[in-house]
Amino acid sequence: MHASLHDRRQRLLAQLGDAIAVLSTAPEVIRNADAHYPYRADSHFLYLTGFAEPEAVLVLDGKTGRSLLFCRDKNPDSEIWDGFRYGPAAAREAFGFDEAYSIGELDQRLPALLGDRAALYWNVGRNAAWDARVGSWLEGARQQARFGVAAPAQYGDVLALVDEMRLIKDAREIAVLQQAGRISAEGHVRAMQTCRPGMAEYEIEAELLYHFVRHGARQPAYESIVAGGANACTLHYAANNARLNDGELLLVDAGCEFMGYAGDITRTFPVNGRFSAAQRDVYEVVLAAQLAAIARVQPGARLDEAADAALAVLVRGMLDLKLLRGTVDGVIESGEYRRFYMHGIGHFIGLDVHDVGVRKNGGQWRAFEPGMCTTIEPGLYIRPDETVPQAFHNIGIRIEDNVLVTASGHQVYTDDVPKSIDDIEALMQQH
Ligand code: GLY
Ligand code: MN
Ligand code: MN
C-alpha cells in the first residue's frame, strides 16, 4: 500500500465530522452470454482504497475515525477459475484498513454502524438498487430507536467531497499520470511512423494498442478514434475500418489507462507524410490556438481564459481562411464559429478521462490551481459546404495535450509526440 491511500481516507474522515460514509465499487458487467467486460473498479473507490476487486464496499466512520472494508471472501474453488482474491484479512493488512469483513456481512453490520451518527453520506443516486439497499440499512437503524439509538437524519453525497480531493492530484498521482502520458505519446509516435497510404484505420489502432499493452497499460482510457479524411469531422468516430488515402489527413485521438490513470492525446498528420498547402493552413490555426490556450494554464488564471484565448485564434483563422465572414467579436457573439468548432477547449483528466471536479462555482469559472490536470484540445472540422472554399472540404484537425498546473505555471507532459508541421514531417520521413 502507498502512504497516500491512508492520507486520502484521513482527509475525507476529517471532513465527515460525526458522519459516516459508505461507498461501493463498480459492478461487474456482462458483455454477452457469460463473458464479462474487463473489470474496472469505480474511480472514487479506487482513489480511496487502491482495492481493485469487484464486490467491495468502503465505510469511513467519522465518529471513530476508522476505515472498514467489506470484500469477497477467499474462495479456493473460485480462485482456481478466476484467480487470486485477497479476502478480508489480507486486504485489511495490504491496504491499511482498520477492520475488514466479508461482503456477505454488509447488510447485517451496517444498521448498527449507522447508530448515533448524525449524518450518512453515500454515493447517492447512481444506482437505484444500491440506493434502496442503503435505505434498508437506514430503516434498520431506525428500528433501534426503542433502545435509545438514533438513526442519521441528514444525508449527503460522499462523491461530491471526493471529487474536490481528486481534482488536485497528489505527487504519486502526478507521477502515474505522467507515465500514462508518456506511454500514450510513444504510441502516437509509433502510429505516425507506421502510417502509409492504403492501410486501414484499424491497423493504426493496432499499433497504438500494441504499444499500450506492451508497457503495462492493458486498456485504452477510452475507445480510440482513428479517423482518416472526412471521418475526422465525426467527433467521436469509432468505426476505425476505412482505408487511409494518399493526400488525406489522419486524426488519432487515443490514450492508455495506466495504473488507473488516463492519457488523452490527439494528433492529426498527413497519411503520406507531407501536409498539403490547404491542410497546412488549417493546421497552423489549430496549433496556434492550442499554444495560446496552453499559455493561459497557470495558477490563478480562470478556465475560461484558456478557452477564450483559443477561440479568438480559431475565429481569426476562420475569417482569414474565408470559412466565415465578419469580425472576430461578431462571430464569437453570434456563435457562428460552432459550425467548425463545436466542442469545449478541454476537461480535467485523472482516474477518469473526463475527470471529476466542478468547473464553475456560484456561476463563476474557477481558477486553475497547482495539481490540477487538464486537456487542451481545440479543433476545426470543415464539412463540405458550398460557402466554404473547396480546398478545405473534409479537413478535420484536433490537437490535444495533457497539461499539469504547477506552482509557477504549467507542464505539458504529453509532448513526447511531435506536433509542429516540421517535426511531424521529419518523423514521418525517417521511415
Ligand atoms: N477522447 C475524448 C476526449 O478527447 O475528450
Ligand atoms: Mn481525446
Ligand atoms: Mn480529451
XYZ file of C-alpha atoms and ligand atoms in Angstrom:
438
model
C 0.000 0.000 0.000
C 1.224 3.519 -0.709
C 1.002 6.135 2.055
C -1.275 8.440 0.066
C -4.195 5.960 0.321
C -4.192 6.288 4.105
C -3.734 10.023 3.822
C -6.722 10.380 1.451
C -9.001 8.434 3.809
C -7.832 10.538 6.755
C -8.557 13.746 4.860
C -12.055 12.554 3.999
C -12.651 11.382 7.580
C -11.653 14.823 8.830
C -14.366 16.362 6.630
C -17.026 13.922 7.843
C -17.042 15.085 11.463
C -19.508 12.756 13.220
C -20.945 11.478 9.957
C -20.423 8.081 8.402
C -19.758 7.454 4.706
C -20.474 4.332 2.650
C -19.113 3.885 -0.840
C -19.392 0.890 -3.184
C -17.193 -0.043 -6.091
C -18.471 -0.690 -9.636
C -20.411 -3.839 -10.559
C -19.126 -6.429 -13.000
C -20.848 -6.099 -16.370
C -21.773 -8.935 -18.732
C -20.694 -8.372 -22.342
C -22.590 -11.275 -23.852
C -23.617 -14.744 -22.673
C -21.309 -15.392 -19.717
C -18.374 -13.223 -20.910
C -17.675 -10.048 -18.956
C -16.307 -6.673 -19.969
C -12.835 -6.216 -18.466
C -13.471 -5.320 -14.851
C -12.773 -1.709 -13.854
C -13.241 -0.601 -10.238
C -15.111 2.627 -9.533
C -12.686 5.566 -9.724
C -13.742 7.124 -6.408
C -13.445 3.775 -4.670
C -10.047 3.133 -6.235
C -8.863 6.589 -5.188
C -9.693 5.925 -1.532
C -8.803 2.245 -1.281
C -6.432 1.124 -4.040
C -8.527 -2.061 -3.918
C -9.464 -3.206 -7.422
C -11.643 -6.295 -6.826
C -15.385 -6.218 -7.565
C -17.969 -6.620 -4.775
C -16.358 -4.286 -2.273
C -17.652 -1.528 -0.010
C -15.766 1.093 1.981
C -17.124 2.517 5.226
C -15.499 5.575 6.773
C -16.730 6.257 10.290
C -16.139 9.879 11.210
C -17.125 9.257 14.823
C -14.411 6.655 15.494
C -12.032 7.710 12.727
C -11.916 4.111 11.467
C -11.992 2.811 7.934
C -13.665 -0.524 7.179
C -13.594 -2.671 4.047
C -16.187 -5.249 3.055
C -14.901 -7.554 0.324
C -15.203 -11.025 -1.157
C -14.041 -13.927 0.945
C -11.185 -16.055 -0.154
C -12.563 -18.984 -2.127
C -10.155 -21.716 -3.248
C -12.616 -23.099 -5.826
C -13.340 -19.737 -7.441
C -9.669 -18.804 -7.336
C -8.817 -21.876 -9.415
C -11.010 -20.419 -12.172
C -10.749 -16.656 -11.767
C -7.533 -16.068 -9.896
C -6.390 -14.563 -6.642
C -8.616 -12.627 -4.297
C -7.375 -11.056 -1.107
C -10.145 -11.917 1.314
C -10.832 -9.576 4.246
C -7.830 -10.380 6.447
C -5.157 -9.965 3.760
C -6.941 -6.926 2.273
C -7.001 -5.212 5.671
C -3.274 -5.756 6.013
C -2.320 -4.886 2.424
C -4.436 -1.740 2.058
C -4.252 -0.422 5.599
C -7.881 -0.661 6.776
C -8.702 -0.705 10.475
C -11.227 -3.508 10.000
C -12.283 -5.765 7.144
C -15.269 -8.109 6.798
C -16.861 -10.425 4.316
C -19.138 -8.628 1.849
C -21.756 -11.167 2.950
C -21.927 -9.408 6.349
C -22.714 -5.982 4.900
C -26.499 -5.977 5.417
C -26.172 -7.363 8.903
C -23.492 -4.933 10.132
C -24.498 -1.650 8.515
C -27.640 -0.767 10.538
C -25.657 -0.969 13.779
C -22.798 1.069 12.285
C -25.238 3.881 11.415
C -26.443 4.161 15.034
C -25.889 7.561 16.671
C -24.222 9.008 13.566
C -25.663 12.444 12.783
C -25.365 12.139 9.032
C -24.953 9.454 6.368
C -23.048 10.116 3.175
C -23.029 7.633 0.330
C -22.650 7.507 -3.429
C -26.223 8.716 -3.907
C -28.356 8.377 -6.994
C -26.077 6.419 -9.330
C -27.703 3.043 -8.887
C -31.308 2.520 -7.795
C -30.689 -0.912 -6.266
C -27.786 0.458 -4.215
C -29.848 3.442 -3.025
C -32.599 1.034 -1.941
C -30.075 -1.053 -0.056
C -28.752 1.995 1.783
C -32.388 2.839 2.573
C -32.850 -0.608 4.099
C -29.889 -0.032 6.448
C -31.340 3.314 7.462
C -34.618 1.587 8.205
C -32.717 -0.979 10.235
C -31.007 1.830 12.148
C -34.381 3.453 12.852
C -35.597 0.187 14.373
C -33.046 0.727 17.148
C -34.840 3.873 18.361
C -36.594 1.969 21.116
C -33.163 1.089 22.522
C -32.262 4.790 22.584
C -30.105 4.675 19.451
C -30.641 7.456 16.889
C -30.503 6.927 13.127
C -28.829 9.524 10.870
C -31.273 12.261 9.924
C -29.082 14.069 7.406
C -27.908 12.685 4.107
C -25.347 13.737 1.583
C -23.337 12.742 -1.466
C -19.915 11.455 -0.460
C -18.700 11.686 -4.054
C -19.021 15.472 -4.073
C -16.455 15.565 -1.261
C -14.151 13.111 -3.028
C -14.464 14.983 -6.343
C -12.809 18.053 -4.843
C -9.999 15.901 -3.453
C -9.481 14.111 -6.765
C -9.320 17.399 -8.651
C -5.983 18.282 -7.035
C -3.561 15.496 -7.843
C -1.010 14.388 -5.232
C 2.630 13.662 -6.065
C 2.003 9.983 -6.667
C -0.910 10.648 -8.992
C 1.139 13.157 -10.961
C 3.904 10.604 -11.458
C 1.412 7.991 -12.697
C -0.368 10.491 -14.972
C 2.964 11.495 -16.465
C 3.717 7.845 -17.136
C 0.277 7.382 -18.746
C 1.035 10.468 -20.849
C 4.446 9.156 -21.863
C 3.180 5.724 -22.924
C 0.300 7.351 -24.822
C 2.679 9.755 -26.586
C 5.005 6.925 -27.599
C 2.001 5.076 -29.025
C 1.228 8.122 -31.171
C 4.843 8.263 -32.386
C 4.543 4.629 -33.404
C 1.280 5.417 -35.231
C 2.925 8.254 -37.180
C 5.917 6.124 -38.051
C 3.779 3.267 -39.317
C 1.153 5.167 -41.292
C 1.115 4.623 -45.110
C -1.489 5.256 -47.803
C -3.632 2.155 -48.342
C -3.538 0.939 -44.750
C -6.786 0.588 -42.811
C -7.584 2.787 -39.836
C -7.647 -0.278 -37.590
C -4.049 -1.080 -38.486
C -3.036 2.222 -36.888
C -5.284 1.494 -33.906
C -3.432 -1.803 -33.529
C -0.067 -0.005 -33.340
C -1.353 2.189 -30.510
C -2.874 -0.686 -28.555
C 0.235 -2.795 -29.061
C 2.393 -0.107 -27.535
C -0.003 0.484 -24.642
C -0.244 -3.196 -23.701
C 3.497 -3.726 -24.156
C 4.015 -1.125 -21.445
C 1.572 -2.499 -18.913
C -1.406 -0.388 -19.927
C -3.813 -3.220 -20.732
C -6.709 -0.958 -21.696
C -7.105 2.305 -23.560
C -8.613 5.070 -21.410
C -11.478 5.330 -23.958
C -12.262 3.928 -27.380
C -9.504 5.054 -29.739
C -10.530 7.405 -32.550
C -8.561 6.689 -35.741
C -10.250 8.830 -38.348
C -8.914 9.249 -41.872
C -10.034 12.058 -44.183
C -13.685 13.085 -43.764
C -14.094 10.733 -40.787
C -12.177 13.275 -38.699
C -15.241 15.530 -38.883
C -17.168 12.976 -36.803
C -16.093 13.944 -33.298
C -16.487 10.527 -31.663
C -15.768 8.434 -34.760
C -15.189 4.870 -33.586
C -15.659 2.564 -36.584
C -11.924 2.690 -37.446
C -12.452 0.495 -40.514
C -11.872 2.782 -43.518
C -8.865 2.912 -45.871
C -6.288 5.673 -45.412
C -5.931 7.551 -48.661
C -2.943 9.325 -50.125
C -3.373 13.083 -49.741
C -5.717 12.890 -46.726
C -5.117 13.631 -43.080
C -5.422 11.141 -40.244
C -6.776 12.264 -36.876
C -5.813 9.966 -33.998
C -7.352 10.561 -30.555
C -6.096 7.841 -28.232
C -4.650 7.378 -24.771
C -3.853 4.495 -22.485
C -5.044 3.829 -18.970
C -2.001 3.151 -16.808
C -2.460 2.073 -13.180
C -5.970 3.513 -13.333
C -4.968 6.898 -14.792
C -5.835 8.188 -18.250
C -3.823 9.661 -21.071
C -5.760 11.562 -23.774
C -3.785 12.764 -26.788
C -4.861 13.823 -30.263
C -2.560 14.317 -33.217
C -3.507 14.962 -36.820
C -0.988 14.191 -39.556
C -0.841 13.543 -43.306
C -1.290 9.907 -44.326
C 1.573 10.282 -46.838
C 3.850 12.239 -44.504
C 3.546 15.643 -46.231
C 0.952 18.327 -45.455
C -0.737 19.918 -48.477
C -0.986 23.711 -48.601
C -4.647 23.702 -47.512
C -4.009 21.204 -44.720
C -1.080 23.291 -43.567
C -3.211 26.457 -43.426
C -5.854 24.879 -41.218
C -3.294 23.034 -39.102
C -1.368 26.192 -38.274
C -4.550 27.828 -36.995
C -5.404 24.931 -34.694
C -1.835 24.678 -33.403
C -1.662 28.414 -32.698
C -4.995 28.165 -30.847
C -3.726 25.262 -28.764
C -0.493 27.061 -27.855
C -2.441 30.217 -26.950
C -4.685 28.242 -24.597
C -1.796 26.324 -23.014
C -0.041 29.622 -22.295
C -3.035 30.609 -20.102
C -2.842 27.496 -17.958
C -1.332 28.769 -14.725
C -2.376 29.188 -11.107
C -4.945 31.958 -10.695
C -5.999 32.095 -14.345
C -9.634 31.088 -14.866
C -10.595 28.120 -17.035
C -12.498 30.353 -19.438
C -9.406 32.469 -20.110
C -7.735 29.467 -21.745
C -10.914 28.695 -23.691
C -11.287 32.298 -24.854
C -7.638 32.529 -25.926
C -8.067 29.503 -28.187
C -11.405 30.700 -29.533
C -10.021 34.096 -30.549
C -7.238 32.437 -32.564
C -9.608 29.924 -34.164
C -12.102 32.598 -35.194
C -9.352 34.847 -36.578
C -8.258 31.816 -38.627
C -11.794 31.054 -39.825
C -12.035 34.604 -41.136
C -8.571 34.553 -42.756
C -9.350 31.214 -44.444
C -12.711 32.602 -45.627
C -14.704 29.930 -43.836
C -16.740 32.766 -42.328
C -17.221 36.475 -42.912
C -17.429 39.265 -40.382
C -15.388 40.279 -37.373
C -13.832 38.190 -34.603
C -16.111 39.742 -31.977
C -19.185 39.421 -34.201
C -18.581 35.742 -34.947
C -17.929 34.973 -31.265
C -21.050 36.904 -30.280
C -23.278 35.114 -32.801
C -21.806 31.670 -32.133
C -21.386 31.091 -35.891
C -17.952 29.588 -35.233
C -19.735 26.486 -33.903
C -20.139 25.304 -37.496
C -16.423 24.493 -37.416
C -15.564 24.298 -33.703
C -18.380 22.752 -31.690
C -16.749 21.363 -28.523
C -15.047 22.767 -25.465
C -11.353 23.520 -25.015
C -10.807 20.543 -22.742
C -11.576 18.758 -19.499
C -9.882 17.694 -16.303
C -8.092 14.357 -16.568
C -7.159 11.801 -13.925
C -8.620 8.429 -12.955
C -11.394 9.254 -15.436
C -10.528 10.585 -18.867
C -13.217 13.211 -18.364
C -12.293 13.665 -14.747
C -14.319 14.966 -11.826
C -14.330 18.477 -10.410
C -16.858 21.245 -10.904
C -15.760 23.840 -13.446
C -17.857 26.694 -12.089
C -18.561 27.822 -8.529
C -21.606 30.033 -7.977
C -21.785 30.672 -11.708
C -18.125 31.762 -11.878
C -15.497 29.823 -13.782
C -12.997 28.507 -11.276
C -9.297 29.262 -11.416
C -6.506 26.808 -12.155
C -4.666 25.573 -9.053
C -1.383 23.660 -8.786
C -2.056 19.928 -9.034
C -4.945 20.198 -11.492
C -4.524 18.322 -14.775
C -6.436 19.352 -17.858
C -6.517 18.596 -21.545
C -6.226 21.399 -24.091
C -7.783 20.274 -27.366
C -9.031 22.823 -29.869
C -10.046 21.682 -33.348
C -11.515 22.709 -36.686
C -13.885 20.423 -38.584
C -14.849 21.528 -42.071
C -17.726 19.596 -43.602
C -18.360 20.118 -47.314
C -20.495 23.172 -47.902
C -20.689 25.498 -50.904
C -19.963 28.533 -48.722
C -16.552 27.084 -47.831
C -13.512 27.049 -50.161
C -13.370 23.569 -51.669
C -9.730 23.012 -50.756
C -10.767 22.797 -47.093
C -13.643 20.342 -47.530
C -13.473 17.333 -45.202
C -10.448 18.573 -43.294
C -10.803 17.763 -39.608
C -7.974 18.679 -37.262
C -7.670 18.449 -33.490
C -4.504 18.779 -31.405
C -4.747 17.624 -27.790
C -2.248 17.537 -24.956
C -2.426 16.911 -21.224
C -1.250 19.745 -19.011
C -0.363 19.804 -15.309
C -0.789 23.072 -13.441
C 2.402 23.687 -11.447
C 3.201 26.265 -8.762
C 4.855 28.523 -11.328
C 2.835 27.782 -14.480
C 2.266 24.514 -16.273
C 3.897 21.418 -17.660
C 2.759 19.780 -20.910
C 3.562 16.163 -20.118
C 2.399 14.580 -23.392
C 4.931 16.331 -25.607
C 6.978 13.227 -26.450
C 4.990 13.148 -29.695
C 5.668 15.974 -32.159
C 3.008 18.473 -33.167
C 4.725 21.136 -35.279
C 4.411 20.556 -39.023
C 8.190 20.366 -39.437
C 8.642 17.889 -36.594
C 5.792 15.651 -37.795
C 7.091 15.618 -41.387
C 10.641 14.955 -40.181
C 9.497 11.992 -38.054
C 7.434 10.543 -40.904
C 10.243 10.965 -43.468
C 12.607 8.884 -41.330
C 10.587 5.780 -42.164
N -11.036 11.396 -26.282
C -12.071 12.072 -25.637
C -11.733 13.487 -25.485
O -10.811 13.964 -26.094
O -12.322 14.165 -24.708
Mn -9.095 12.950 -26.727
Mn -9.964 14.970 -24.328
